JSON list of C-alpha atoms in Angstrom, two decimals:
[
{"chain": "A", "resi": 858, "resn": "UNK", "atom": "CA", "xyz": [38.03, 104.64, -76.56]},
{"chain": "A", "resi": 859, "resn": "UNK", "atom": "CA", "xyz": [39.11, 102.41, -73.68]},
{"chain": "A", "resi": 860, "resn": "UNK", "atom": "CA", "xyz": [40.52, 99.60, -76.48]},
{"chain": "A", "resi": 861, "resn": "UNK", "atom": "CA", "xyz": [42.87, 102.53, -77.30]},
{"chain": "A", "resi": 862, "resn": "UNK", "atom": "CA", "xyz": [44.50, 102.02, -73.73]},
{"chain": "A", "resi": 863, "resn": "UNK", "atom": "CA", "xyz": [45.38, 98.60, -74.10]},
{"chain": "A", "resi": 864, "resn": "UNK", "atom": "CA", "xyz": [44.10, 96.29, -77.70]},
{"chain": "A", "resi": 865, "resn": "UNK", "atom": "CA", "xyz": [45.31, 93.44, -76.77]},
{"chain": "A", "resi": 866, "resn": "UNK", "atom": "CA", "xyz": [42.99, 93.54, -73.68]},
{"chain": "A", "resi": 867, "resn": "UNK", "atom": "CA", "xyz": [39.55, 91.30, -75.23]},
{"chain": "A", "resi": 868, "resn": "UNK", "atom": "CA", "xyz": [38.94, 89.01, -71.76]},
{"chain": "A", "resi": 869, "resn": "UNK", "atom": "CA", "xyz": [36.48, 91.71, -70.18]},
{"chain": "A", "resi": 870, "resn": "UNK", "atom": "CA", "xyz": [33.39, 93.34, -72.13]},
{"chain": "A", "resi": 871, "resn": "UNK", "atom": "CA", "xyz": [33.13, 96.84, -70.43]},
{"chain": "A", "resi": 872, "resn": "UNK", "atom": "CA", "xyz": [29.35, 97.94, -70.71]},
{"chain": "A", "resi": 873, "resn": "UNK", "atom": "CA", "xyz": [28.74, 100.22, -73.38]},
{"chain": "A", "resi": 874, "resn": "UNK", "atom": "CA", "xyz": [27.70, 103.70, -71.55]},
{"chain": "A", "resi": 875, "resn": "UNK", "atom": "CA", "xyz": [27.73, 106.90, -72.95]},
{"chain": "A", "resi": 876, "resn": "UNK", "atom": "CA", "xyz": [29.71, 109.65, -72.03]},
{"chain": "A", "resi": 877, "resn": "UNK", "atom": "CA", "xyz": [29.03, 112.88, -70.51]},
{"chain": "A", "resi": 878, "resn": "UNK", "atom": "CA", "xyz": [31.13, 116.19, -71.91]},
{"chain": "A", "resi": 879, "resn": "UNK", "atom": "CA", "xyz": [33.16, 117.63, -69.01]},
{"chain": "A", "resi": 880, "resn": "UNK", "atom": "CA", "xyz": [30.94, 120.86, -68.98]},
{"chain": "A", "resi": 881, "resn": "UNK", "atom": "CA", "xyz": [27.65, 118.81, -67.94]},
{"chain": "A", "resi": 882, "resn": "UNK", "atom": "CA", "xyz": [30.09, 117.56, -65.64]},
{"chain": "A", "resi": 883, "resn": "UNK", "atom": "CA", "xyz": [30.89, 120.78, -64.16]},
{"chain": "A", "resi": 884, "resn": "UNK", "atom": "CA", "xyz": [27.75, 122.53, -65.59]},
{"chain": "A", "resi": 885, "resn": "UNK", "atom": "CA", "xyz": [26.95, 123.33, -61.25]},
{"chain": "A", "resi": 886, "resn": "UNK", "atom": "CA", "xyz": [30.23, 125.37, -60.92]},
{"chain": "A", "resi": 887, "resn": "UNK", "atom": "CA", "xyz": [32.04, 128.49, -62.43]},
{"chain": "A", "resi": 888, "resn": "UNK", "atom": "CA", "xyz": [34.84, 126.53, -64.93]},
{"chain": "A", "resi": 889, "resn": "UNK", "atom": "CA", "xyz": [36.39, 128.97, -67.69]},
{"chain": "A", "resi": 890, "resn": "UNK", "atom": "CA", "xyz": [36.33, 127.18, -71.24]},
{"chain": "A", "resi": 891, "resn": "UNK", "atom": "CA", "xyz": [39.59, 126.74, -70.96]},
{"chain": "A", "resi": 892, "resn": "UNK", "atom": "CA", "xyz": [40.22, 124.16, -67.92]},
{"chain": "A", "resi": 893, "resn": "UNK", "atom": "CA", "xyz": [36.73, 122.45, -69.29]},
{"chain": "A", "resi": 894, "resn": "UNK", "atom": "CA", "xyz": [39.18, 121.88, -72.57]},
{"chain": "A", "resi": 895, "resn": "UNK", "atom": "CA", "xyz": [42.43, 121.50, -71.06]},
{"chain": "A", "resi": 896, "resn": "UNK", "atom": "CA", "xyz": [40.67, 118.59, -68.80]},
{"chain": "A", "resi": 897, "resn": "UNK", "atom": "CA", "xyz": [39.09, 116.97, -71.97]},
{"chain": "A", "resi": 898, "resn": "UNK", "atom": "CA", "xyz": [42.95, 117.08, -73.70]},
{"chain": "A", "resi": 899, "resn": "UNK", "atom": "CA", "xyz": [44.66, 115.48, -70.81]},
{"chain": "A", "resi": 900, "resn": "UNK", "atom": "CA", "xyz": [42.28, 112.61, -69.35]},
{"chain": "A", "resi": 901, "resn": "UNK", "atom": "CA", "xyz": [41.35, 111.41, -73.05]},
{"chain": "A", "resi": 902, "resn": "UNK", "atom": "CA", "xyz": [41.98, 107.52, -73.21]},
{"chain": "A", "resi": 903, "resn": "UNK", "atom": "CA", "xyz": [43.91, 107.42, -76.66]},
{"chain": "A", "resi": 904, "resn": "UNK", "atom": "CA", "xyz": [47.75, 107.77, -75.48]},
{"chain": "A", "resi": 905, "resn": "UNK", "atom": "CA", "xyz": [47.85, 109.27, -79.30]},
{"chain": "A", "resi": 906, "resn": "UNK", "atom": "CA", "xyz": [45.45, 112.18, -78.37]},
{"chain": "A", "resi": 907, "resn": "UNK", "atom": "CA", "xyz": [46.40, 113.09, -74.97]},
{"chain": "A", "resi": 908, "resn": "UNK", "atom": "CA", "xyz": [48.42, 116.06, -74.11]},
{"chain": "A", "resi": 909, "resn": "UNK", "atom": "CA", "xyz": [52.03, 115.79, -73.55]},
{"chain": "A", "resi": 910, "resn": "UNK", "atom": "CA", "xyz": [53.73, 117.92, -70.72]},
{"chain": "A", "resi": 911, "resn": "UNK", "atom": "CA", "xyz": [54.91, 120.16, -73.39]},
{"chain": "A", "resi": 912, "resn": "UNK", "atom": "CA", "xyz": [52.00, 120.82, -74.56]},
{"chain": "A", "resi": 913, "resn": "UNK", "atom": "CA", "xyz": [50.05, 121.52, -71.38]},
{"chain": "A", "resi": 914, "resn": "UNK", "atom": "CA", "xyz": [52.41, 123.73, -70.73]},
{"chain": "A", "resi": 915, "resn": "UNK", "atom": "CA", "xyz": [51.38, 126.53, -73.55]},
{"chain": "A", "resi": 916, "resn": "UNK", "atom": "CA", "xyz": [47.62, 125.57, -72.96]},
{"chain": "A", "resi": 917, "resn": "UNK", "atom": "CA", "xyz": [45.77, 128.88, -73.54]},
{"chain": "A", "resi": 918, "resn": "UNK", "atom": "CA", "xyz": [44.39, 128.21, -69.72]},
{"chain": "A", "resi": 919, "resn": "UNK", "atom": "CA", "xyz": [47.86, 128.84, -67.90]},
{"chain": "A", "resi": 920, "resn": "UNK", "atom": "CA", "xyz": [48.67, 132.43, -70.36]},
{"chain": "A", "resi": 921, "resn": "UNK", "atom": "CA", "xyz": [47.90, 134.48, -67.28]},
{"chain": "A", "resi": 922, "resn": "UNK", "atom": "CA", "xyz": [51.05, 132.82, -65.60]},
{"chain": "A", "resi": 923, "resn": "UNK", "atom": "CA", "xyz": [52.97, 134.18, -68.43]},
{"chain": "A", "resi": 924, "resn": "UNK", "atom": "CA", "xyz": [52.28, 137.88, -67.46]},
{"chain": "A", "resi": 925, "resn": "UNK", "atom": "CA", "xyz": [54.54, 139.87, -66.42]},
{"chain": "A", "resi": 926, "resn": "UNK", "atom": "CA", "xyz": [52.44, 141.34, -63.43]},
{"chain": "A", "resi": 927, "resn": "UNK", "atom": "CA", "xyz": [50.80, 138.02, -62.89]},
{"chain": "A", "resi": 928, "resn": "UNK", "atom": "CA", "xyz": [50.61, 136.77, -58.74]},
{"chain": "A", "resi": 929, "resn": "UNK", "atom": "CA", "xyz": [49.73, 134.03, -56.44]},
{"chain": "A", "resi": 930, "resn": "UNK", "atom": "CA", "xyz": [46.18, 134.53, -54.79]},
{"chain": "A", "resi": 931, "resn": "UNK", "atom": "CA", "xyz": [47.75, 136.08, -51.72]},
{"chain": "A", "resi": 932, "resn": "UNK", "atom": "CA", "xyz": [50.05, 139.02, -53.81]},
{"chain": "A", "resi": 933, "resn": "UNK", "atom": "CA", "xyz": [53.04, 137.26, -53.45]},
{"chain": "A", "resi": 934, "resn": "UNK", "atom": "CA", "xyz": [54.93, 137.11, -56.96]},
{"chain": "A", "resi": 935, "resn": "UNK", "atom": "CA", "xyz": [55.06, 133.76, -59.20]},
{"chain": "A", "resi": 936, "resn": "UNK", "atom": "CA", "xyz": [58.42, 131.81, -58.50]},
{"chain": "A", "resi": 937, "resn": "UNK", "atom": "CA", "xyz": [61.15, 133.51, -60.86]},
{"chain": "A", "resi": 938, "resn": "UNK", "atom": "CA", "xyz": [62.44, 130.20, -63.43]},
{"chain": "A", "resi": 939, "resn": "UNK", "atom": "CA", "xyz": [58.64, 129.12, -63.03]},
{"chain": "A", "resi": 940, "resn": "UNK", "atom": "CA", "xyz": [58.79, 128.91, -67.13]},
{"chain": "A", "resi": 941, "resn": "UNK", "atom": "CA", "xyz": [62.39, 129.01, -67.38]},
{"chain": "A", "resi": 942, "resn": "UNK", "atom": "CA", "xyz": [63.72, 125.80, -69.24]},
{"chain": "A", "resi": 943, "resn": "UNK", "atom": "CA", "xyz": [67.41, 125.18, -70.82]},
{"chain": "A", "resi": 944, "resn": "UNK", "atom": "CA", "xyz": [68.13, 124.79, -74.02]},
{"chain": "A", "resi": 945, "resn": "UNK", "atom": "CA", "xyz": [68.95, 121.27, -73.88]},
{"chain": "A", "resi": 946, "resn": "UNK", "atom": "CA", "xyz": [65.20, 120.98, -72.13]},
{"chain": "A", "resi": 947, "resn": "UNK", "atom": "CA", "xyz": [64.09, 123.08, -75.11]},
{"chain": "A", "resi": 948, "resn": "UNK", "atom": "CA", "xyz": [65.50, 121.20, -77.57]},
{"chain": "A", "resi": 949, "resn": "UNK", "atom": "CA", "xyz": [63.82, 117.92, -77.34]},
{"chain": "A", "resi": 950, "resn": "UNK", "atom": "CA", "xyz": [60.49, 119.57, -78.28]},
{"chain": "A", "resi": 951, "resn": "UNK", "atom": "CA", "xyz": [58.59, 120.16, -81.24]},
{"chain": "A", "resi": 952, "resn": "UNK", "atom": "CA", "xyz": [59.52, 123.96, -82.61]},
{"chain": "A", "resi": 953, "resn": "UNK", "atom": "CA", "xyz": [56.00, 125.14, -82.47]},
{"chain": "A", "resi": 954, "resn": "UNK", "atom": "CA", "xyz": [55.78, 124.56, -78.33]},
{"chain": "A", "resi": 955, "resn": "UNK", "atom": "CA", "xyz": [58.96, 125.52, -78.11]},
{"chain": "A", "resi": 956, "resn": "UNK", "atom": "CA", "xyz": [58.68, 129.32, -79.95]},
{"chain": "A", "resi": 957, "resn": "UNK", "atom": "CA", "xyz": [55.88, 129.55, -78.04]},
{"chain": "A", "resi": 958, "resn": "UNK", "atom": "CA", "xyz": [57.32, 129.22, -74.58]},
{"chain": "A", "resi": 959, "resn": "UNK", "atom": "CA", "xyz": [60.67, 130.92, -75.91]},
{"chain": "A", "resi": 960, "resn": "UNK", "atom": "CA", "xyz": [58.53, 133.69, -76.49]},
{"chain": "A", "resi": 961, "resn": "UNK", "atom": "CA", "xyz": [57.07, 134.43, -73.12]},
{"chain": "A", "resi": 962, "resn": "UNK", "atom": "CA", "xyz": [59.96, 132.64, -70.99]},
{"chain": "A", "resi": 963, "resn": "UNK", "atom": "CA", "xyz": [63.48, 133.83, -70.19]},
{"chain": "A", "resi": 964, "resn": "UNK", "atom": "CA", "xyz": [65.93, 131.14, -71.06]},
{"chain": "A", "resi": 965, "resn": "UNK", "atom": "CA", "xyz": [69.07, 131.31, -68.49]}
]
């Protein structure tokens, strides 16, 4: 996987040591499924596999911040244009991100 980062990259040998999955990693503390995959999406070494902004964005694990009655820890309400993007921000992604943020965001 690290030959993905950069091919052209043959003057060092890195060790061959296998990896862990990230809930061993955090197999001592109280992770939902979800971060354990978001995690494993965006810190992958193929620049082909790893999530884009976009689609971190409509990641199943940040859904809650999509609800309507959804708060910060201390009760104070989410910022108002938290998911608010234009349509010129819109349109320069795929059209399966974008229904899905079109359909839980308010586009000014």
């Amino acid at each position: 996987e690290i030959m993905c980062m950069n091919p052209n990259y043959t003057e060092f040998k890195f060790p061959n040591v296998r990896g862990h999955s990230w809930s061993r990693v955090f197999q001592r503390s109280n992770v939902p499924p979800e971060a354990l995959d978001l995690v494993s999406k965006v810190l992958n070494y193929s620049p082909e596999q790893r999530f884009k902004p976009q689609e971190i964005l409509v990641h199943p694990f940040f859904d809650e911040l999509r609800e309507p009655a959804a708060t910060l820890p201390d009760g104070h309400p989410l910022p108002d244009l938290l998911f608010a993007f234009t349509e010129d921000e819109l349109s320069h992604w795929g059209s399966d991100i974008r229904a899905h943020l079109e359909s839980s965001t308010l586009i000014p």
